[in-house]
Tab-separated table of C-alpha atoms and ligand atoms in Angstrom:
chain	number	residue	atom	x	y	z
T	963	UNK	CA	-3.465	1.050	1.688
T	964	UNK	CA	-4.565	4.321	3.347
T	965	UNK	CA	-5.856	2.944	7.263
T	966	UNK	CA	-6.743	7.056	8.113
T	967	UNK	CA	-8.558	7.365	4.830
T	968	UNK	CA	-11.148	4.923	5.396
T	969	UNK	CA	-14.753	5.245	6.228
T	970	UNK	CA	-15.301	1.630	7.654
T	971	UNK	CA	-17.528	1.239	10.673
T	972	UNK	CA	-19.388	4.213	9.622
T	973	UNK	CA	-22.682	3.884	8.549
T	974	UNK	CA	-22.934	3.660	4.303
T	975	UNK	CA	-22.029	7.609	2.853
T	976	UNK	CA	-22.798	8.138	-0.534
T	977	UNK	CA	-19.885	8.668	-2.715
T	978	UNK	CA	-19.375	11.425	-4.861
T	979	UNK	CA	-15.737	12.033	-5.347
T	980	UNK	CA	-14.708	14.880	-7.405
T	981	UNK	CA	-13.195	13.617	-11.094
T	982	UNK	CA	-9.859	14.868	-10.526
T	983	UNK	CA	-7.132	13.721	-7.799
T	984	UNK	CA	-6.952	17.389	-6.946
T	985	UNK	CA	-10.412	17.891	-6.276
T	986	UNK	CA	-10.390	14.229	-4.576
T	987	UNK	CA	-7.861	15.590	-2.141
T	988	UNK	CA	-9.383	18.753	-1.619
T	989	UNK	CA	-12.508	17.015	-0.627
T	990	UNK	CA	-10.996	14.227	1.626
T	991	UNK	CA	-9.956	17.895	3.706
T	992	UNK	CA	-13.527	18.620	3.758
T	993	UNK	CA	-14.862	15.405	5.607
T	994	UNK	CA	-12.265	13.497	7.136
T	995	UNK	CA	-11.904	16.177	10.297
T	996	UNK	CA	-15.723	15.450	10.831
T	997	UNK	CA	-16.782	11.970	10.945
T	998	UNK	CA	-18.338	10.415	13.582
T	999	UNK	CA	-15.161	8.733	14.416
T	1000	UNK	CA	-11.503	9.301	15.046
T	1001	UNK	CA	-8.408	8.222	12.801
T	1002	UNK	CA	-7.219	6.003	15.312
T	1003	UNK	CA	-11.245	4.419	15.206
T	1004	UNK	CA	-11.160	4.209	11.790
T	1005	UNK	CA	-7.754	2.678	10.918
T	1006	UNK	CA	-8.664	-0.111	13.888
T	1007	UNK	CA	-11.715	-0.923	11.844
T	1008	UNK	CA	-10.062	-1.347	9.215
T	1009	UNK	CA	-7.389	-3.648	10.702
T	1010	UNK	CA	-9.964	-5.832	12.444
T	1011	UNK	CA	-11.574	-6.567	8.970
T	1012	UNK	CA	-7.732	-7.219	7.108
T	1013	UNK	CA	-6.317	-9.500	10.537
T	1014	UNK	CA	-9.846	-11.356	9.610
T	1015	UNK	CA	-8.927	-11.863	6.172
T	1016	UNK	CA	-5.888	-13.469	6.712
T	1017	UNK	CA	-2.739	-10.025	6.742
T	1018	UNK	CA	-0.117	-10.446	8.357
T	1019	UNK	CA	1.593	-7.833	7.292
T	1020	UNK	CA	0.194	-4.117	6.231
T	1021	UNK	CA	1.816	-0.780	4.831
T	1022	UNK	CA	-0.465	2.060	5.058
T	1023	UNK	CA	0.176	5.754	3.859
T	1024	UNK	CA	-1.090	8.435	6.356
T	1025	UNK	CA	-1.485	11.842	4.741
T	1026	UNK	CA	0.843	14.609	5.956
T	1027	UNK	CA	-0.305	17.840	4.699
T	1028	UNK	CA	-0.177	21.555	5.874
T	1029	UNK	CA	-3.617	21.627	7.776
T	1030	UNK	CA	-3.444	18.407	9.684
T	1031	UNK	CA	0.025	18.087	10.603
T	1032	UNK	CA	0.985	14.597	11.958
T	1033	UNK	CA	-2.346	14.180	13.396
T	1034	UNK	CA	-3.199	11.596	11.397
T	1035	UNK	CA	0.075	9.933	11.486
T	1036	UNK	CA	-0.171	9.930	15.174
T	1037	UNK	CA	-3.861	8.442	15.203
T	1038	UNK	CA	-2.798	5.339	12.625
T	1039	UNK	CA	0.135	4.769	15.555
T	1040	UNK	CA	-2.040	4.483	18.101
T	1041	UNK	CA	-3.890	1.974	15.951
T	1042	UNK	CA	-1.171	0.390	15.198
T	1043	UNK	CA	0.003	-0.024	18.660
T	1044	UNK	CA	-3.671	-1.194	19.772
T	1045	UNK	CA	-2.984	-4.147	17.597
T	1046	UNK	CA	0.819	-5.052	17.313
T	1047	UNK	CA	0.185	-8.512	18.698
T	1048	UNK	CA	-2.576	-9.171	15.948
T	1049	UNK	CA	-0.745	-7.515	12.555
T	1050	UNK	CA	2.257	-5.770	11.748
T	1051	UNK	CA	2.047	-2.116	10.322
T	1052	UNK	CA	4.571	0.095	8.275
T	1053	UNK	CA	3.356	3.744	7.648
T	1054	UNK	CA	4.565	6.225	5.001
T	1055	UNK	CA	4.282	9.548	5.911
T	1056	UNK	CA	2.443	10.533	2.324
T	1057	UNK	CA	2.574	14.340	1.198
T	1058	UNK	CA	-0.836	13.300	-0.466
T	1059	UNK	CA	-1.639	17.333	-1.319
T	1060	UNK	CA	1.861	17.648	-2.672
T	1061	UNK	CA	5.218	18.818	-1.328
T	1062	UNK	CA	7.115	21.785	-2.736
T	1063	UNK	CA	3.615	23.266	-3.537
T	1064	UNK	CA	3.036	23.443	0.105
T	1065	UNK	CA	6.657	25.122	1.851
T	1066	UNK	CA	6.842	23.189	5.320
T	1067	UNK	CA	5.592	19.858	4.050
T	1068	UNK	CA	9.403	18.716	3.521
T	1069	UNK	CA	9.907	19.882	7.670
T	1070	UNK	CA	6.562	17.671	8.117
T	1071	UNK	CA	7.714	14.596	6.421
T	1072	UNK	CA	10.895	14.938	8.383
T	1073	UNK	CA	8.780	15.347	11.382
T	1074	UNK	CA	5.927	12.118	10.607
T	1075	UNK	CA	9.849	9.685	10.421
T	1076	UNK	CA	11.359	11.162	13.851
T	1077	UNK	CA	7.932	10.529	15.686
T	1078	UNK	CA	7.512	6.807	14.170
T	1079	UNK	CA	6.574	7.400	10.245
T	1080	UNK	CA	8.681	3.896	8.601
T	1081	UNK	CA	8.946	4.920	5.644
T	1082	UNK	CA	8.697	8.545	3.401
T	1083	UNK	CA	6.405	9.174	0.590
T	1084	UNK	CA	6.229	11.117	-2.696
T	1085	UNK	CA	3.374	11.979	-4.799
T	1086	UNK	CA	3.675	13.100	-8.448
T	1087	UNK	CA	6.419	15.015	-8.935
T	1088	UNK	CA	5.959	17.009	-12.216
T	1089	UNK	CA	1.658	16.772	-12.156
T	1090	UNK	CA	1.126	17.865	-8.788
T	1091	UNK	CA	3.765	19.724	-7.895
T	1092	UNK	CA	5.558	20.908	-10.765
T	1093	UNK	CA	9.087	20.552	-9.274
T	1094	UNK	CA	10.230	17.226	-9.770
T	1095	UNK	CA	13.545	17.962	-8.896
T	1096	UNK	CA	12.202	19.564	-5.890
T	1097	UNK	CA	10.321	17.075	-4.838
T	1098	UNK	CA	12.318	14.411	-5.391
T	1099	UNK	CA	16.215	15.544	-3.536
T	1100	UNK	CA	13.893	16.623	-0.462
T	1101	UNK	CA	12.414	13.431	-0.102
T	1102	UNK	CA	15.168	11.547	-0.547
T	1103	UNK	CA	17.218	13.153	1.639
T	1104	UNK	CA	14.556	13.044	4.595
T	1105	UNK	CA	15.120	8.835	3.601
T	1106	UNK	CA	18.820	9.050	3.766
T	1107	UNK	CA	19.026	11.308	6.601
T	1108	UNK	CA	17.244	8.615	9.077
T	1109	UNK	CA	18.026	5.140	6.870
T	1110	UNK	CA	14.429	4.871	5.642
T	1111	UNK	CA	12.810	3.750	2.644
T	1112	UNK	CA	10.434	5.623	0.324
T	1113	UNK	CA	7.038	4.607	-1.229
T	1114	UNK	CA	6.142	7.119	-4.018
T	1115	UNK	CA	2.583	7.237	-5.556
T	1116	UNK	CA	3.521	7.995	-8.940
T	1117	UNK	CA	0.103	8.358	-11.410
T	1118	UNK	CA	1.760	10.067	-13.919
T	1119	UNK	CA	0.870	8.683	-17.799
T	1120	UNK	CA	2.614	8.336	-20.342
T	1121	UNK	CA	6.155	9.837	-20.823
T	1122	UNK	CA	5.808	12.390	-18.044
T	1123	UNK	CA	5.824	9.135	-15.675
T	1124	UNK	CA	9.056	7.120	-17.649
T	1125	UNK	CA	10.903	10.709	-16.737
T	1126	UNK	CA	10.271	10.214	-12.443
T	1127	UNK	CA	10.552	6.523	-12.778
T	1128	UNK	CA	14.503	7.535	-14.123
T	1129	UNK	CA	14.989	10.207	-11.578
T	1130	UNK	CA	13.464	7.676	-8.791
T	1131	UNK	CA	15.930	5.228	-10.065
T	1132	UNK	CA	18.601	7.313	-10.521
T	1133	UNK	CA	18.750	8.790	-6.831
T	1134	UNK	CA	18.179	5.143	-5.154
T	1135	UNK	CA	21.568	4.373	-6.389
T	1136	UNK	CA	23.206	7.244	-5.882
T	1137	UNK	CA	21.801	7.442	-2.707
T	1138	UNK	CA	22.582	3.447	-1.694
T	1139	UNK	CA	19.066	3.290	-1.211
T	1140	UNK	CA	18.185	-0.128	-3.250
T	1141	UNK	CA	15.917	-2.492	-2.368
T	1142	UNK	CA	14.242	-0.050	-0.080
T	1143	UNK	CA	12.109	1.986	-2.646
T	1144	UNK	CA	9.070	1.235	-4.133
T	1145	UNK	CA	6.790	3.156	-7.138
T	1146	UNK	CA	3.124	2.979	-6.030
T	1147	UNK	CA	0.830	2.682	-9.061
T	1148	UNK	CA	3.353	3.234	-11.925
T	1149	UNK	CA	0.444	3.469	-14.803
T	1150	UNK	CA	2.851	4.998	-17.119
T	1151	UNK	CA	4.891	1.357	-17.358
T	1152	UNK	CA	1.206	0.170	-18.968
T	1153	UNK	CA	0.657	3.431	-21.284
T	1154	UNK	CA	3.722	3.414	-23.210
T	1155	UNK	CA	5.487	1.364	-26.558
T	1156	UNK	CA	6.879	-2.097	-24.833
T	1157	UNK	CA	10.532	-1.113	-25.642
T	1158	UNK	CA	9.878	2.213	-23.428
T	1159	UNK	CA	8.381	-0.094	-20.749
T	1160	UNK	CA	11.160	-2.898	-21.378
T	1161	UNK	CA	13.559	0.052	-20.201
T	1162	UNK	CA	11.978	1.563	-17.765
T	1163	UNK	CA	12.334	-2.357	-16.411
T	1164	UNK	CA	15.245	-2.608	-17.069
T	1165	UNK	CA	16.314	0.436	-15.386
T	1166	UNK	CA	13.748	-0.107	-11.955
T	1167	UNK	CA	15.480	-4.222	-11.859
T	1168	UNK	CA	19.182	-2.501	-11.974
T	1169	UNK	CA	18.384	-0.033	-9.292
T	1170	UNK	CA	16.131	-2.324	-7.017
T	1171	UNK	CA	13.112	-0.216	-7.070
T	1172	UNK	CA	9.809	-2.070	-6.628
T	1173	UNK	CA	6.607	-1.588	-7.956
T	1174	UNK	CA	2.815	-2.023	-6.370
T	1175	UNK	CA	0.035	-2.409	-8.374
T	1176	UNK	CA	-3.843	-2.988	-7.205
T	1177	UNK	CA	-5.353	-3.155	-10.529
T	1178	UNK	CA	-6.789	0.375	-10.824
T	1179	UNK	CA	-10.285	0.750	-12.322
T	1180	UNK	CA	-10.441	2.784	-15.577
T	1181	UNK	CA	-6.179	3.093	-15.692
T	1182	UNK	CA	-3.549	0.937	-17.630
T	1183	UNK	CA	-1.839	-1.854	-15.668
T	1184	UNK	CA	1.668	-2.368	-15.503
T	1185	UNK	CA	3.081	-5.282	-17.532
T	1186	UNK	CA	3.471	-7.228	-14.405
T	1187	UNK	CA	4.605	-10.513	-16.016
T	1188	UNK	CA	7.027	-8.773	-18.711
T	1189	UNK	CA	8.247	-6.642	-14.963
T	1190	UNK	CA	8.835	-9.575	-13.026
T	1191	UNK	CA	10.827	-11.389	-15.980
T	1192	UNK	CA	13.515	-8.631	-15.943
T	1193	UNK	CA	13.727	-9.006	-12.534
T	1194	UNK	CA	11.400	-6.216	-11.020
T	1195	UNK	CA	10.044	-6.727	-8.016
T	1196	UNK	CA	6.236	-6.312	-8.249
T	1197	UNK	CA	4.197	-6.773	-5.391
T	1198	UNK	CA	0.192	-5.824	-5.128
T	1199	UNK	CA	-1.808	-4.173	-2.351
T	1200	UNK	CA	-5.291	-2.460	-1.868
T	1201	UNK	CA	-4.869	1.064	-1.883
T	1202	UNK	CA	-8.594	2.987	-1.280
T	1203	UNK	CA	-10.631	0.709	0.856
T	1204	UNK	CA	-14.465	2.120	1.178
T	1205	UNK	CA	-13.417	5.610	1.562
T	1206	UNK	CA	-13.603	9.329	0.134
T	1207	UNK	CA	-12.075	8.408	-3.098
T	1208	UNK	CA	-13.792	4.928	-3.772
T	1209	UNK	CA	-17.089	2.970	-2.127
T	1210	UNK	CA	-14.935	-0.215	-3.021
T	1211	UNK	CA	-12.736	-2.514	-1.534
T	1212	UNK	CA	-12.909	-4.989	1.390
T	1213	UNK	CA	-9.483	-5.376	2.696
T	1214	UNK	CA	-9.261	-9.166	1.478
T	1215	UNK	CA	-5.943	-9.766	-0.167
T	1216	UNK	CA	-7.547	-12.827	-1.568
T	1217	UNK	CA	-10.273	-11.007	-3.311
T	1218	UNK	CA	-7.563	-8.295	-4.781
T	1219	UNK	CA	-5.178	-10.719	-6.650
T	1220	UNK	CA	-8.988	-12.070	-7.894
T	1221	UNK	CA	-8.830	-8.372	-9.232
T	1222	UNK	CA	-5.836	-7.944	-10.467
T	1223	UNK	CA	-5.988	-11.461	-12.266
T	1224	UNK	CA	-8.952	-10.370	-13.909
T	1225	UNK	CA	-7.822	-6.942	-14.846
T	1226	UNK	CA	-4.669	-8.602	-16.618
T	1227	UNK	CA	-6.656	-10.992	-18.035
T	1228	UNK	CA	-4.701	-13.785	-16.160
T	1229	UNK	CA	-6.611	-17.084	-17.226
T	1230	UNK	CA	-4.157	-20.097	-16.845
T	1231	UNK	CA	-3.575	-21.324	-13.393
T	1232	UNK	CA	0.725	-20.848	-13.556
T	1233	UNK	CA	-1.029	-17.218	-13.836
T	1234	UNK	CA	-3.115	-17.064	-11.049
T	1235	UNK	CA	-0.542	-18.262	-8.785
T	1236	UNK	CA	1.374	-14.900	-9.970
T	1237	UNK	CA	-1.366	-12.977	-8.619
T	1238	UNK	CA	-1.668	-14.762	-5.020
T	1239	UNK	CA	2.083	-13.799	-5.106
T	1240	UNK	CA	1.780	-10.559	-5.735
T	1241	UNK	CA	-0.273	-10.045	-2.246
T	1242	UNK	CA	1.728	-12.993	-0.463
T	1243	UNK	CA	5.770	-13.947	-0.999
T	1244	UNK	CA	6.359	-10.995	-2.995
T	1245	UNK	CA	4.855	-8.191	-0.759
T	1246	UNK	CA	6.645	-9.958	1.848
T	1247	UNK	CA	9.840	-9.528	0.415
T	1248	UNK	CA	9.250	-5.720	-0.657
T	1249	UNK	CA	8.387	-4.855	3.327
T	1250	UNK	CA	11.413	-6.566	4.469
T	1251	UNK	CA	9.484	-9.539	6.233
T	1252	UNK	CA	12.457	-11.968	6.882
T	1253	UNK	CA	11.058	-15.252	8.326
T	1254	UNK	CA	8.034	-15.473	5.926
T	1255	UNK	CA	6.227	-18.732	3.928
T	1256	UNK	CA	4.811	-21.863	5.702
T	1257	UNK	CA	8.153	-23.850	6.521
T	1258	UNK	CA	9.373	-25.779	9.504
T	1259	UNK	CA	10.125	-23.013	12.100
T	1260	UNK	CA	9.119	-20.098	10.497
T	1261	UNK	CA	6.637	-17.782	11.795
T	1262	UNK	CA	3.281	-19.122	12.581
T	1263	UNK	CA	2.045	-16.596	10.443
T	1264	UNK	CA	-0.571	-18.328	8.036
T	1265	UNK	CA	-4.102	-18.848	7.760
T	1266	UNK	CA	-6.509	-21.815	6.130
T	1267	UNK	CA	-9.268	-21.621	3.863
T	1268	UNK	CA	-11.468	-23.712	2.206
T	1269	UNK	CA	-9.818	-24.577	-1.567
T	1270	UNK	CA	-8.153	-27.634	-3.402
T	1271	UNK	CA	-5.331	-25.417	-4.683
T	1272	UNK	CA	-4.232	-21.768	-4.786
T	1273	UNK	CA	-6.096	-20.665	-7.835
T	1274	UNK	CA	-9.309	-21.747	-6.398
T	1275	UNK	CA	-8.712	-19.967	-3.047
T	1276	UNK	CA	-8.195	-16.597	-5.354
T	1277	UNK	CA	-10.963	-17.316	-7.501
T	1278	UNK	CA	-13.291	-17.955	-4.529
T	1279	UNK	CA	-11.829	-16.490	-2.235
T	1280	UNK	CA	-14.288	-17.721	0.572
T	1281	UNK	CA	-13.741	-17.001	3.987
T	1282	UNK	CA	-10.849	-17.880	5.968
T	1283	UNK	CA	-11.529	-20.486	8.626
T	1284	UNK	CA	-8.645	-19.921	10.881
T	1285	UNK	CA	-6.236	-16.746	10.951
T	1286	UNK	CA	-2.880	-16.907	13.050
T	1287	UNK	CA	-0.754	-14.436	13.780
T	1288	UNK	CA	2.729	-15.276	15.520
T	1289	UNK	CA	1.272	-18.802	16.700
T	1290	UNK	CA	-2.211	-17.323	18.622
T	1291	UNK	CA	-5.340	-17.453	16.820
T	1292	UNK	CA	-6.762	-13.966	15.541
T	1293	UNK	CA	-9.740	-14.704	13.650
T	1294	UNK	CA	-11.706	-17.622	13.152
T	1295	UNK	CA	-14.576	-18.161	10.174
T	1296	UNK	CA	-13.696	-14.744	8.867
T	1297	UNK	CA	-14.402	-12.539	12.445
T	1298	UNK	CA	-12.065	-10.721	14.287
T	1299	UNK	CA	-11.235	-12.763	17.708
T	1300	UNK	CA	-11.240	-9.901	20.356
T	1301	UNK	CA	-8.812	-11.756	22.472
T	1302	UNK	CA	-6.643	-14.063	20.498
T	1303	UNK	CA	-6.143	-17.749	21.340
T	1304	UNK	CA	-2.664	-18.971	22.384
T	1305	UNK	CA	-1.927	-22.249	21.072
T	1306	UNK	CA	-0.494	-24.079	23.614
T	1307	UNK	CA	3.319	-24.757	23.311
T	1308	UNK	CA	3.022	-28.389	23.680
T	1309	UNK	CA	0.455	-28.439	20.817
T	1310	UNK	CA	3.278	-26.716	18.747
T	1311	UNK	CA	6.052	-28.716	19.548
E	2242	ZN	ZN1	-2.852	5.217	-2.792
């Protein structure tokens, strides 16, 4: 997701984003530096209304560009640190305008992980900036520098995509970076013959690169069933939540594997229960979160909801009744608790 993109707790904006990513991006520089409220105001709001809908466990990209420096990085942090006993939070610094386009944005991303960025981001290396080569051994090395992962956005159709989904690949290993990158988005794997996607698979399972999918309006989808089956791991997330780009999204994980079921035509309920894994087991596994799943002494990390099975609670999707977060009650009947109940350790025991 993108916490210092979003626009909620403002008052309804109308939406008119520009047709192109460019001009989207070009815009967001436009109106983010003068809202009503801050970064750090924004990405709380947002992480109120996702600890109410039952995360655990976020990863947000913060845009690192030329004109705002680590601002925004630094607002999401002190979000982030406002509510570390309510929610987890890994950032990406993103280079959402682009990176060898922009000389200094490389020294920035290097910056965003020495003052508390998790993870380092990529965007597009041949559409945006032209340079995937470029692109690609800078960010990298910022990764292997500090012992970070990476989480590219890569929207690229068609061929032009299969070619940075290799060269992603091919540095992970060579850098002994697998298991700790992921491909954001990854349309091409939906655009092209099945053998080209059945490679591409075969080459993202070998390397242990990841893929995130949130069912993208008007774009392909990735194969996510035939990626899975040769091993990929494919988790699913929200991306845009009410903000410059999109007036959509509400931050319920539920509600988004609802989406993506319905945007892969998932009908059977074996195939719903992919979806709720997407957002659950399997993101867990792609952020690192040891200690996850409802078993005797894991985490109290879980919430409840109102639903006979799991396919009904991502069909519906109604409310959740009680959120917990490391054993102390966060949200109850879908609201945010300010001050979060401790259950008491007797209770527990
Ligand atoms: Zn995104």
């Amino acid at each position: 997701m993108h916490l210092d993109k979003t626009l909620t707790g403002l008052p309804w904006m109308g939406h008119a984003p520009g047709p192109t990513r460019i001009s989207r991006i070009e815009t967001d520089k436009t109106i983010l530096p003068h809202l009503p409220l801050s970064t750090e105001e924004r990405a709380g709001n947002l992480i109120r209304v996702c600890v109410a809908g039952g995360t655990s466990h976020l990863r947000t990209h913060v845009d690192i560009d030329l004109e705002s420096g680590i601002t925004k990085l630094e607002g999401v942090i002190a979000a982030r640190e406002c509510y570390r006993d309510r929610v987890t939070v890994q950032i990406v610094a993103f280079p959402q305008s682009g990176v060898m386009r922009y000389p200094g944005v490389l020294d920035l991303l290097d910056e965003a992980v020495r003052n508390g960025a998790d993870l380092v981001g990529g965007i597009d290396p041949l559409e945006i900036d032209r340079d995937p080569k470029g692109q690609l051994d800078g960010i990298f090395a910022i990764a292997a520098r500090h012992g970070v992962g990476l989480d590219i956005h890569l929207h690229e159709p068609g061929e032009m995509g299969l070619f940075n989904v290799q060269e992603i690949c091919d540095r992970t290993k060579a850098l002994g970076l697998v298991g700790k990158v992921t491909i954001s988005h990854g349309f091409c794997l939906g655009g092209v013959t099945e053998r080209k996607a059945a490679e591409a698979a075969a080459t993202m399972a070998e390397a242990g690169v990841s893929l995130v999918t949130h069912g993208a309006g008007g774009l392909t989808m990735p194969p996510v069933e035939m990626l899975r089956a040769a091993g990929v791991l494919v988790f699913a997330g929200n991306d845009a939540i009410r903000d410059t780009w999109s007036p959509y999204g509400t931050g319920d994980l539920l509600e988004r594997a609802a989406m993506i079921g319905w945007k892969a035509d998932f009908r059977r309920d074996n195939q719903v229960e992919v979806a709720f894994d997407l957002v659950s087991a399997a993101g867990a596994r792609a952020l690192g979160i040891g200690d996850y799943g409802i078993a005797v002494g894991a985490a109290a990390n879980l919430f409840t909801i109102t639903a006979s099975c799991v396919a009904e609670a991502v069909a519906a999707h109604p409310s959740r009744k009680l959120v917990l977060f490391e054993g102390k009650i966060v949200a109850r009947d879908g609201a945010f608790l300010a001050a979060p109940i401790r259950i008491a350790s007797d209770f527990v025991a």
